[in-house]
Tab-separated table of C-alpha atoms in Angstrom:
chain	number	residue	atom	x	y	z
A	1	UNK	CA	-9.223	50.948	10.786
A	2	UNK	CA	-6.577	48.960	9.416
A	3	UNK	CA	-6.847	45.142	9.241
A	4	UNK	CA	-5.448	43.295	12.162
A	5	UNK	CA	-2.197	42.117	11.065
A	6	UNK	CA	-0.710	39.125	11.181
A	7	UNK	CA	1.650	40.143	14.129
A	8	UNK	CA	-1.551	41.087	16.238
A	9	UNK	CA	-0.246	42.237	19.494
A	10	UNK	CA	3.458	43.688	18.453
A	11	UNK	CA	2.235	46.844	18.115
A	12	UNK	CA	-0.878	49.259	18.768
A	13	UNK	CA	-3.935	47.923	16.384
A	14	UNK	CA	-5.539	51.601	16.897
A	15	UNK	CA	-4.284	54.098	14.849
A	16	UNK	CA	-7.624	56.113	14.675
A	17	UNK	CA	-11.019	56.242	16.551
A	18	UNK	CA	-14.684	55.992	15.709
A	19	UNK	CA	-16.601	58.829	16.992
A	20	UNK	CA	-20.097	57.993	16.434
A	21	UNK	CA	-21.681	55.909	18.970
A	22	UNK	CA	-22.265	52.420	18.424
A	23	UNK	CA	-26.085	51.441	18.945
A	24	UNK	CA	-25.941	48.567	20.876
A	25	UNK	CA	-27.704	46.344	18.747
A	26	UNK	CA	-24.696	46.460	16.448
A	27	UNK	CA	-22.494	45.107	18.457
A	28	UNK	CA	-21.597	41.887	18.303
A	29	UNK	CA	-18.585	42.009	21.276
A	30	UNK	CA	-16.120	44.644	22.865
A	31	UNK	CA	-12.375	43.653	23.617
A	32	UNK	CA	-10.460	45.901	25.464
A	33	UNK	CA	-6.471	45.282	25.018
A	34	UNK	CA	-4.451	46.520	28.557
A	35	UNK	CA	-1.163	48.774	27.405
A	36	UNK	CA	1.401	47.296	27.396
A	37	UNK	CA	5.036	46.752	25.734
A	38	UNK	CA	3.144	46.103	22.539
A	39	UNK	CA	1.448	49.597	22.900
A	40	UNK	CA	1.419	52.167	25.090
A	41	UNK	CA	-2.363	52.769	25.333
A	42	UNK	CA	-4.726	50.743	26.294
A	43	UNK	CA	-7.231	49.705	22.933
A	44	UNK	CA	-11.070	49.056	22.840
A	45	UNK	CA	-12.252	47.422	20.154
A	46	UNK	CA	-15.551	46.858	18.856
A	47	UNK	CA	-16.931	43.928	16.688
A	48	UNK	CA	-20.348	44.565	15.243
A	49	UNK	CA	-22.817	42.334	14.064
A	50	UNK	CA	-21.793	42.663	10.668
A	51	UNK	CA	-18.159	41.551	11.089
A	52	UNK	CA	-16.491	44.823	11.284
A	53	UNK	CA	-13.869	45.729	13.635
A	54	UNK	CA	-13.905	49.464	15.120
A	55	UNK	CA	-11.470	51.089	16.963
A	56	UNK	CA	-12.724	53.136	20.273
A	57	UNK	CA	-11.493	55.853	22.379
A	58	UNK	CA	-11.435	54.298	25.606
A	59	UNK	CA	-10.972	57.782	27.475
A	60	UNK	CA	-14.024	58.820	25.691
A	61	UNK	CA	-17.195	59.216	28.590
A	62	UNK	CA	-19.284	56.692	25.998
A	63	UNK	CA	-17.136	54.300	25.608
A	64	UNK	CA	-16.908	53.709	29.265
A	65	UNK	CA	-20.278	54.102	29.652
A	66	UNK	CA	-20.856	51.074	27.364
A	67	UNK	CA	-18.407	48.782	28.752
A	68	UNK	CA	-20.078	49.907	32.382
A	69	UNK	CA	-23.308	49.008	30.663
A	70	UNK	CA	-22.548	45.620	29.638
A	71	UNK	CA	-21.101	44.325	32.939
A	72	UNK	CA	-23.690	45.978	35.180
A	73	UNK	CA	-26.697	44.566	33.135
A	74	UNK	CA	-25.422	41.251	33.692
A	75	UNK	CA	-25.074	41.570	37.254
A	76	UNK	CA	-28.737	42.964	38.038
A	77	UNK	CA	-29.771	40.413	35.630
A	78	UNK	CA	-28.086	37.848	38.060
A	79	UNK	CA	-29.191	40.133	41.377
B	1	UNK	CA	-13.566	25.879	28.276
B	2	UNK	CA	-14.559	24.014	24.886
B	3	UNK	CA	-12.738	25.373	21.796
B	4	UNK	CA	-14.654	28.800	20.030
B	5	UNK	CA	-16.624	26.265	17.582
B	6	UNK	CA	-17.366	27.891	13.886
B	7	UNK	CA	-20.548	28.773	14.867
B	8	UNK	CA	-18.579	31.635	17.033
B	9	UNK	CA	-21.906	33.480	17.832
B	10	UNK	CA	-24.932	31.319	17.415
B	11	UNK	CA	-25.126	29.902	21.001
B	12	UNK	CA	-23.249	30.719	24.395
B	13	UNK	CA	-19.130	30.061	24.520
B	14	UNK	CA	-18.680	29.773	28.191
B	15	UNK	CA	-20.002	26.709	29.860
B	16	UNK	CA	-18.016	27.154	32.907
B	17	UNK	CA	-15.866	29.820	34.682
B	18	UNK	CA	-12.254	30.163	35.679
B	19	UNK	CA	-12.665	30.867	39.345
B	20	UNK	CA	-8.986	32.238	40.062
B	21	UNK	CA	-8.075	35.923	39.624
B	22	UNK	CA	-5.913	36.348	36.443
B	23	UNK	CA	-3.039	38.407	37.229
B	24	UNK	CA	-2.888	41.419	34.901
B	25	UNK	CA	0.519	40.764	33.439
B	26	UNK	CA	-0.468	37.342	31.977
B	27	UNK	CA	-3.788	39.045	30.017
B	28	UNK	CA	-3.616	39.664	26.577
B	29	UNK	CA	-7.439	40.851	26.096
B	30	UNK	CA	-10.599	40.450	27.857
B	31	UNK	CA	-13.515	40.566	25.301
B	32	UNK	CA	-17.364	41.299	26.715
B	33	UNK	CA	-20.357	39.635	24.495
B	34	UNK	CA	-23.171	40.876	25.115
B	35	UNK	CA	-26.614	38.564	25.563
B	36	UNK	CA	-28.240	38.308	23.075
B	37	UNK	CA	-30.836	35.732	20.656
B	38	UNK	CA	-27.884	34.143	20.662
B	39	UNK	CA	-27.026	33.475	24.661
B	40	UNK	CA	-29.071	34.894	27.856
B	41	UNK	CA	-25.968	35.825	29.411
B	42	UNK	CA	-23.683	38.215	29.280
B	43	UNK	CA	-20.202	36.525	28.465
B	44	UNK	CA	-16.238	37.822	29.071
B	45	UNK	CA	-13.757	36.097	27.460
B	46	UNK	CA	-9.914	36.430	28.985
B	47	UNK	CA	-7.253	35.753	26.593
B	48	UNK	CA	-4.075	35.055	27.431
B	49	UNK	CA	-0.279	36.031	26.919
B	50	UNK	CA	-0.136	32.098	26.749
B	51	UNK	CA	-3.273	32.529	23.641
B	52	UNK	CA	-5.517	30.495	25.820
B	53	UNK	CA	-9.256	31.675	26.177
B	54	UNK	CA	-10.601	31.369	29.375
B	55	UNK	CA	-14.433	32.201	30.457
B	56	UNK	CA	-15.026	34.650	33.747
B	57	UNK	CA	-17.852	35.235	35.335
B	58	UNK	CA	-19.420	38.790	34.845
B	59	UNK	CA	-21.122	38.945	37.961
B	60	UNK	CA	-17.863	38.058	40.260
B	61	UNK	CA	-16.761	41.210	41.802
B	62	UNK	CA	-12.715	40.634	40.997
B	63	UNK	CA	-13.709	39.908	36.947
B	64	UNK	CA	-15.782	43.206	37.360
B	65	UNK	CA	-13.007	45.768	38.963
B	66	UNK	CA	-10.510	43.771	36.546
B	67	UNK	CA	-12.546	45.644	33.346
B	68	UNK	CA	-13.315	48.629	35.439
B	69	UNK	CA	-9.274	49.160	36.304
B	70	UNK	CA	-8.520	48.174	32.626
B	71	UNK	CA	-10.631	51.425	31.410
B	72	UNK	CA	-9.785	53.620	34.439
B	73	UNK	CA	-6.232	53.390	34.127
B	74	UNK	CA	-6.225	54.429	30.362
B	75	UNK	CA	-8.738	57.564	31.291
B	76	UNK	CA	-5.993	58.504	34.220
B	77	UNK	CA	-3.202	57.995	31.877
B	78	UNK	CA	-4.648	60.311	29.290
B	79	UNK	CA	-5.768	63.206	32.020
């Protein structure tokens, strides 16, 4: 994945996906970036424990899976 | 919210919440930490057109359909 440039959000920050899936444990945070006029996909990017930033497919089952994850185990932890 | 210290992840960011809905044009990112050694909660981070970071709640319905729609709409998009 190329480095986030200075002019972060004038553009798409994705050009390619990571298809392995990230064990949990690795990951450090997920940001998800709505389309927009910057970019005309929405972007999900991970930030793993070790610093690195990784593009993922947001259409992809796992991805959404994980982002599911991480808001529902919050709320049953709160239930 | 207090300024993201240097010590980004070695204790929780979000003392408080921003109670009002963020309407989607004014959101630049929303980025989900998970808990961790670091925090017991679950954290989501809002940033701003405006580059302000604001803490929501996880377990507040509106904060919860607000990531949901932000992956849905991307999956519909791409069907």
């Amino acid at each position: 994945m190329q480095p986030l440039g200075k002019g972060y959000n004038s553009h798409c920050l994705c050009l390619d996906f990571e298809s392995r899936v990230i064990p949990q444990e690795s990951l450090r945070s997920v940001e998800i970036l709505p389309r927009g006029t910057h970019c005309k996909s929405t972007e999900v990017i991970a930030r793993l424990v070790s610093g690195q930033k990784i593009c993922l497919n947001p259409s992809v089952a796992w991805v959404r899976k994980l982002v599911r994850y991480m808001m529902e185990k919050e709320a049953q932890q709160r239930a």
